PDB file of C-alpha atoms in Angstrom:
ATOM      1  CA  UNK A 729      -6.866   3.648  12.230  1.00 54.00           C
ATOM      2  CA  UNK A 730      -8.129   3.228  15.783  1.00 53.00           C
ATOM      3  CA  UNK A 731      -4.759   2.576  17.424  1.00 55.00           C
ATOM      4  CA  UNK A 732      -3.409   5.715  15.782  1.00 61.00           C
ATOM      5  CA  UNK A 733      -6.211   7.738  17.362  1.00 61.00           C
ATOM      6  CA  UNK A 734      -5.236   6.395  20.790  1.00 57.00           C
ATOM      7  CA  UNK A 735      -1.788   7.980  20.412  1.00 55.00           C
ATOM      8  CA  UNK A 736      -1.959  10.963  18.088  1.00 59.00           C
ATOM      9  CA  UNK A 737      -3.235  13.588  20.502  1.00 55.00           C
ATOM     10  CA  UNK A 738      -1.883  12.093  23.726  1.00 58.00           C
ATOM     11  CA  UNK A 739       1.274  14.047  24.504  1.00 59.00           C
ATOM     12  CA  UNK A 740       1.989  11.769  27.473  1.00 64.00           C
ATOM     13  CA  UNK A 741       3.117   9.249  24.886  1.00 67.00           C
ATOM     14  CA  UNK A 742       5.954  11.583  23.926  1.00 73.00           C
ATOM     15  CA  UNK A 743       7.660  10.957  27.276  1.00 84.00           C
ATOM     16  CA  UNK A 744       8.828   7.353  26.673  1.00 89.00           C
ATOM     17  CA  UNK A 745       9.605   8.209  23.050  1.00 89.00           C
ATOM     18  CA  UNK A 746      11.717  11.196  24.102  1.00 92.00           C
ATOM     19  CA  UNK A 747      13.544   9.042  26.649  1.00 94.00           C
ATOM     20  CA  UNK A 748      14.308   6.451  23.972  1.00 94.00           C
ATOM     21  CA  UNK A 749      15.502   9.081  21.485  1.00 96.00           C
ATOM     22  CA  UNK A 750      17.470  11.019  24.125  1.00 96.00           C
ATOM     23  CA  UNK A 751      17.804  14.130  21.893  1.00 97.00           C
ATOM     24  CA  UNK A 752      21.140  15.917  22.140  1.00 97.00           C
ATOM     25  CA  UNK A 753      22.157  19.423  21.027  1.00 98.00           C
ATOM     26  CA  UNK A 754      23.099  19.544  17.363  1.00 98.00           C
ATOM     27  CA  UNK A 755      21.365  16.279  16.415  1.00 98.00           C
ATOM     28  CA  UNK A 756      18.894  15.982  13.559  1.00 98.00           C
ATOM     29  CA  UNK A 757      15.955  13.676  14.317  1.00 98.00           C
ATOM     30  CA  UNK A 758      13.268  12.427  11.926  1.00 97.00           C
ATOM     31  CA  UNK A 759       9.805  11.436  13.112  1.00 94.00           C
ATOM     32  CA  UNK A 760       7.724   9.554  10.561  1.00 90.00           C
ATOM     33  CA  UNK A 761       4.311   7.978  10.980  1.00 85.00           C
ATOM     34  CA  UNK A 762       0.802   9.075  11.904  1.00 85.00           C
ATOM     35  CA  UNK A 763       0.845  12.141  14.141  1.00 83.00           C
ATOM     36  CA  UNK A 764       4.512  12.882  13.501  1.00 88.00           C
ATOM     37  CA  UNK A 765       3.872  16.605  13.096  1.00 88.00           C
ATOM     38  CA  UNK A 766       2.458  16.900  16.626  1.00 86.00           C
ATOM     39  CA  UNK A 767       5.089  14.678  18.273  1.00 88.00           C
ATOM     40  CA  UNK A 768       7.953  16.504  16.574  1.00 91.00           C
ATOM     41  CA  UNK A 769       6.450  19.863  17.526  1.00 92.00           C
ATOM     42  CA  UNK A 770       6.255  18.789  21.169  1.00 90.00           C
ATOM     43  CA  UNK A 771       9.833  17.495  21.105  1.00 93.00           C
ATOM     44  CA  UNK A 772      11.137  20.599  19.324  1.00 95.00           C
ATOM     45  CA  UNK A 773       9.701  22.745  22.094  1.00 94.00           C
ATOM     46  CA  UNK A 774      11.264  20.536  24.787  1.00 93.00           C
ATOM     47  CA  UNK A 775      14.677  20.271  23.086  1.00 96.00           C
ATOM     48  CA  UNK A 776      15.375  23.632  21.396  1.00 96.00           C
ATOM     49  CA  UNK A 777      18.970  22.770  20.431  1.00 97.00           C
ATOM     50  CA  UNK A 778      17.950  19.657  18.471  1.00 98.00           C
ATOM     51  CA  UNK A 779      16.562  19.812  14.922  1.00 97.00           C
ATOM     52  CA  UNK A 780      13.325  17.865  14.357  1.00 97.00           C
ATOM     53  CA  UNK A 781      11.873  16.921  10.971  1.00 95.00           C
ATOM     54  CA  UNK A 782       8.383  15.409  10.715  1.00 92.00           C
ATOM     55  CA  UNK A 783       6.948  13.489   7.793  1.00 89.00           C
ATOM     56  CA  UNK A 784       3.180  14.010   7.927  1.00 84.00           C
ATOM     57  CA  UNK A 785       0.839  12.206   5.520  1.00 80.00           C
ATOM     58  CA  UNK A 786      -2.287  13.921   6.896  1.00 80.00           C
ATOM     59  CA  UNK A 787      -2.499  17.284   5.129  1.00 82.00           C
ATOM     60  CA  UNK A 788      -4.839  18.782   7.730  1.00 85.00           C
ATOM     61  CA  UNK A 789      -2.331  18.049  10.492  1.00 83.00           C
ATOM     62  CA  UNK A 790       0.485  19.267   8.258  1.00 83.00           C
ATOM     63  CA  UNK A 791      -1.223  22.670   7.864  1.00 87.00           C
ATOM     64  CA  UNK A 792      -2.240  22.906  11.519  1.00 88.00           C
ATOM     65  CA  UNK A 793       1.156  22.174  13.043  1.00 86.00           C
ATOM     66  CA  UNK A 794       3.128  24.102  10.433  1.00 87.00           C
ATOM     67  CA  UNK A 795       1.107  27.163  11.434  1.00 91.00           C
ATOM     68  CA  UNK A 796       1.504  26.415  15.128  1.00 89.00           C
ATOM     69  CA  UNK A 797       5.291  26.084  14.804  1.00 88.00           C
ATOM     70  CA  UNK A 798       5.401  29.427  12.965  1.00 90.00           C
ATOM     71  CA  UNK A 799       3.373  31.091  15.727  1.00 90.00           C
ATOM     72  CA  UNK A 800       5.697  29.565  18.340  1.00 93.00           C
ATOM     73  CA  UNK A 801       8.775  30.736  16.381  1.00 93.00           C
ATOM     74  CA  UNK A 802      10.308  27.259  16.487  1.00 94.00           C
ATOM     75  CA  UNK A 803      13.373  27.384  14.251  1.00 94.00           C
ATOM     76  CA  UNK A 804      14.308  23.753  15.057  1.00 96.00           C
ATOM     77  CA  UNK A 805      11.124  22.252  13.571  1.00 95.00           C
ATOM     78  CA  UNK A 806      10.262  21.316  10.008  1.00 92.00           C
ATOM     79  CA  UNK A 807       7.262  19.350   8.774  1.00 90.00           C
ATOM     80  CA  UNK A 808       7.072  17.805   5.314  1.00 86.00           C
ATOM     81  CA  UNK A 809       4.265  15.982   3.559  1.00 81.00           C
ATOM     82  CA  UNK A 810       4.210  13.687   0.556  1.00 68.00           C
ATOM     83  CA  UNK A 811       2.191  10.748  -0.630  1.00 57.00           C
ATOM     84  CA  UNK A 812       4.584   7.896   0.080  1.00 48.00           C
ATOM     85  CA  UNK A 813       7.236   7.410   2.724  1.00 48.00           C
ATOM     86  CA  UNK A 814       8.626   4.248   1.102  1.00 50.00           C
ATOM     87  CA  UNK A 815      11.138   6.392  -0.781  1.00 53.00           C
ATOM     88  CA  UNK A 816      11.793   9.557   1.180  1.00 58.00           C
ATOM     89  CA  UNK A 817      13.662  12.495  -0.380  1.00 75.00           C
ATOM     90  CA  UNK A 818      16.596  12.490   2.049  1.00 89.00           C
ATOM     91  CA  UNK A 819      20.256  11.781   1.429  1.00 92.00           C
ATOM     92  CA  UNK A 820      21.982   8.787   2.977  1.00 94.00           C
ATOM     93  CA  UNK A 821      22.985   9.424   6.573  1.00 96.00           C
ATOM     94  CA  UNK A 822      20.793  12.535   6.868  1.00 96.00           C
ATOM     95  CA  UNK A 823      19.642  11.854  10.428  1.00 98.00           C
ATOM     96  CA  UNK A 824      21.255  11.028  13.750  1.00 98.00           C
ATOM     97  CA  UNK A 825      18.069   9.343  14.949  1.00 98.00           C
ATOM     98  CA  UNK A 826      14.767   8.246  13.433  1.00 98.00           C
ATOM     99  CA  UNK A 827      11.432   7.505  15.112  1.00 97.00           C
ATOM    100  CA  UNK A 828       9.190   5.262  13.031  1.00 95.00           C
ATOM    101  CA  UNK A 829       5.798   5.174  14.729  1.00 91.00           C
ATOM    102  CA  UNK A 830       2.881   2.950  13.679  1.00 89.00           C
ATOM    103  CA  UNK A 831       4.237   2.499  10.150  1.00 89.00           C
ATOM    104  CA  UNK A 832       4.806  -1.241  10.024  1.00 94.00           C
ATOM    105  CA  UNK A 833       1.541  -2.957  10.967  1.00 93.00           C
ATOM    106  CA  UNK A 834      -0.145  -2.112   7.657  1.00 91.00           C
ATOM    107  CA  UNK A 835       2.689  -3.578   5.541  1.00 94.00           C
ATOM    108  CA  UNK A 836       3.286  -7.124   4.298  1.00 96.00           C
ATOM    109  CA  UNK A 837       6.706  -8.540   5.285  1.00 96.00           C
ATOM    110  CA  UNK A 838       8.446  -7.510   2.048  1.00 96.00           C
ATOM    111  CA  UNK A 839       7.258  -3.921   2.442  1.00 95.00           C
ATOM    112  CA  UNK A 840       8.186  -3.868   6.135  1.00 96.00           C
ATOM    113  CA  UNK A 841      11.737  -4.774   5.146  1.00 96.00           C
ATOM    114  CA  UNK A 842      11.745  -2.231   2.298  1.00 94.00           C
ATOM    115  CA  UNK A 843      10.509   0.517   4.612  1.00 93.00           C
ATOM    116  CA  UNK A 844      13.146  -0.247   7.249  1.00 96.00           C
ATOM    117  CA  UNK A 845      15.928  -0.447   4.663  1.00 95.00           C
ATOM    118  CA  UNK A 846      15.030   3.082   3.604  1.00 92.00           C
ATOM    119  CA  UNK A 847      15.078   4.198   7.243  1.00 95.00           C
ATOM    120  CA  UNK A 848      18.489   2.545   7.616  1.00 96.00           C
ATOM    121  CA  UNK A 849      19.756   4.351   4.503  1.00 95.00           C
ATOM    122  CA  UNK A 850      18.905   7.804   5.819  1.00 95.00           C
ATOM    123  CA  UNK A 851      20.254   7.107   9.332  1.00 97.00           C
ATOM    124  CA  UNK A 852      23.920   7.961   9.864  1.00 98.00           C
ATOM    125  CA  UNK A 853      26.418   5.304  10.917  1.00 97.00           C
ATOM    126  CA  UNK A 854      26.109   4.872  14.686  1.00 97.00           C
ATOM    127  CA  UNK A 855      22.649   6.464  14.584  1.00 98.00           C
ATOM    128  CA  UNK A 856      19.577   5.217  16.418  1.00 98.00           C
ATOM    129  CA  UNK A 857      16.188   4.027  15.183  1.00 98.00           C
ATOM    130  CA  UNK A 858      13.231   3.825  17.546  1.00 98.00           C
ATOM    131  CA  UNK A 859      10.282   1.829  16.185  1.00 96.00           C
ATOM    132  CA  UNK A 860       6.886   1.852  17.841  1.00 93.00           C
ATOM    133  CA  UNK A 861       4.106  -0.462  16.701  1.00 93.00           C
ATOM    134  CA  UNK A 862       1.254  -2.782  17.612  1.00 92.00           C
ATOM    135  CA  UNK A 863       2.299  -5.804  19.613  1.00 93.00           C
ATOM    136  CA  UNK A 864       1.022  -9.050  21.092  1.00 93.00           C
ATOM    137  CA  UNK A 865      -1.758  -8.395  23.640  1.00 92.00           C
ATOM    138  CA  UNK A 866      -1.388  -9.387  27.276  1.00 93.00           C
ATOM    139  CA  UNK A 867      -5.060  -9.096  28.209  1.00 92.00           C
ATOM    140  CA  UNK A 868      -8.167  -9.880  26.154  1.00 89.00           C
ATOM    141  CA  UNK A 869      -9.335  -6.303  25.478  1.00 88.00           C
ATOM    142  CA  UNK A 870      -5.947  -5.443  23.911  1.00 88.00           C
ATOM    143  CA  UNK A 871      -6.619  -7.712  20.914  1.00 90.00           C
ATOM    144  CA  UNK A 872      -9.285  -5.414  19.416  1.00 89.00           C
ATOM    145  CA  UNK A 873      -6.751  -3.323  17.488  1.00 87.00           C
ATOM    146  CA  UNK A 874      -5.138  -6.456  16.057  1.00 90.00           C
ATOM    147  CA  UNK A 875      -8.501  -7.748  14.839  1.00 91.00           C
ATOM    148  CA  UNK A 876      -9.344  -4.440  13.177  1.00 90.00           C
ATOM    149  CA  UNK A 877      -5.869  -4.228  11.642  1.00 89.00           C
ATOM    150  CA  UNK A 878      -6.172  -7.738  10.255  1.00 92.00           C
ATOM    151  CA  UNK A 879      -9.498  -6.862   8.610  1.00 93.00           C
ATOM    152  CA  UNK A 880      -7.971  -3.735   7.056  1.00 91.00           C
ATOM    153  CA  UNK A 881      -4.563  -5.028   5.952  1.00 92.00           C
ATOM    154  CA  UNK A 882      -4.782  -8.818   5.970  1.00 94.00           C
ATOM    155  CA  UNK A 883      -3.303 -11.580   8.088  1.00 95.00           C
ATOM    156  CA  UNK A 884       0.077 -11.508   6.332  1.00 96.00           C
ATOM    157  CA  UNK A 885       0.704  -7.897   7.382  1.00 95.00           C
ATOM    158  CA  UNK A 886      -0.320  -8.416  10.993  1.00 95.00           C
ATOM    159  CA  UNK A 887       1.079 -11.903  11.675  1.00 96.00           C
ATOM    160  CA  UNK A 888       4.354 -10.826  13.309  1.00 97.00           C
ATOM    161  CA  UNK A 889       2.499  -8.229  15.385  1.00 96.00           C
ATOM    162  CA  UNK A 890       0.147 -10.916  16.691  1.00 94.00           C
ATOM    163  CA  UNK A 891       3.117 -13.016  17.774  1.00 95.00           C
ATOM    164  CA  UNK A 892       5.157 -10.052  18.984  1.00 94.00           C
ATOM    165  CA  UNK A 893       8.052 -10.904  16.667  1.00 97.00           C
ATOM    166  CA  UNK A 894       7.927  -7.833  14.375  1.00 97.00           C
ATOM    167  CA  UNK A 895      11.086  -6.260  15.947  1.00 97.00           C
ATOM    168  CA  UNK A 896      13.101  -8.991  14.193  1.00 97.00           C
ATOM    169  CA  UNK A 897      12.654  -7.026  10.957  1.00 98.00           C
ATOM    170  CA  UNK A 898      15.012  -4.370  12.345  1.00 98.00           C
ATOM    171  CA  UNK A 899      17.726  -6.980  12.894  1.00 97.00           C
ATOM    172  CA  UNK A 900      17.049  -8.540   9.484  1.00 97.00           C
ATOM    173  CA  UNK A 901      17.774  -5.262   7.660  1.00 97.00           C
ATOM    174  CA  UNK A 902      21.012  -4.683   9.567  1.00 97.00           C
ATOM    175  CA  UNK A 903      20.259  -2.707  12.711  1.00 98.00           C
ATOM    176  CA  UNK A 904      22.392  -3.909  15.622  1.00 98.00           C
ATOM    177  CA  UNK A 905      21.528  -4.335  19.294  1.00 97.00           C
ATOM    178  CA  UNK A 906      17.796  -4.408  18.617  1.00 98.00           C
ATOM    179  CA  UNK A 907      15.891  -4.616  21.875  1.00 97.00           C
ATOM    180  CA  UNK A 908      12.441  -3.975  23.225  1.00 96.00           C
ATOM    181  CA  UNK A 909      12.572  -1.007  25.606  1.00 95.00           C
ATOM    182  CA  UNK A 910       8.993  -1.027  26.849  1.00 91.00           C
ATOM    183  CA  UNK A 911       5.397  -1.975  26.162  1.00 90.00           C
ATOM    184  CA  UNK A 912       2.318   0.146  26.754  1.00 86.00           C
ATOM    185  CA  UNK A 913      -1.378  -0.631  26.927  1.00 84.00           C
ATOM    186  CA  UNK A 914      -3.312   1.801  24.723  1.00 80.00           C
ATOM    187  CA  UNK A 915      -6.935   1.232  25.596  1.00 76.00           C
ATOM    188  CA  UNK A 916      -7.850  -1.568  23.165  1.00 83.00           C
ATOM    189  CA  UNK A 917      -4.367  -2.516  22.067  1.00 84.00           C
ATOM    190  CA  UNK A 918      -0.752  -2.862  23.119  1.00 88.00           C
ATOM    191  CA  UNK A 919       2.282  -1.262  21.542  1.00 88.00           C
ATOM    192  CA  UNK A 920       5.977  -1.999  21.881  1.00 92.00           C
ATOM    193  CA  UNK A 921       8.823   0.482  21.724  1.00 94.00           C
ATOM    194  CA  UNK A 922      11.983  -0.988  20.153  1.00 97.00           C
ATOM    195  CA  UNK A 923      15.430   0.521  19.596  1.00 97.00           C
ATOM    196  CA  UNK A 924      18.321  -0.427  17.337  1.00 98.00           C
ATOM    197  CA  UNK A 925      21.563   1.104  16.071  1.00 98.00           C
ATOM    198  CA  UNK A 926      23.032   1.419  12.585  1.00 98.00           C
ATOM    199  CA  UNK A 927      26.591   0.068  12.565  1.00 93.00           C
TER     200      UNK A 927
END
């Protein structure tokens, strides 16, 4: 997906994500979504006292960054891969914080809710979720990603991203204090960074 390519290898994007996650010593943080293995590797290097777990669908990236972490001797980094993240193999309350990046725009509303309920399940009480996804454009060239996404996944999946209302799904599944932290232009699209808390 084109918007994924805008973010996957751009480590500058990790700065606002890291600020939103605010990793603390002893915390366990999950990063799931395209490019998670690289983002988590970068964060693990920056925050050596925090444990980072990445869920990587792309097997090439999985192999590449697993090897890189081994060469860097990062003991606070783990990358996993499996075919579906709709039902992840983690116990309830396994993570202090979860980053869910570019996972929602390809899903119809029912699957968005299902995905976020699973994220809520594996987040501890009082834990934080940070969701990053395609949002309503502010200038004309930022609508290209939305048009491509609609062709790939259909209008039902992308509707709330076109209107900028997709963060409401976090509130609907029970996350509290959901708010938009920032928006960023990514060449031919716009993404929003949203945070909520599990009560």
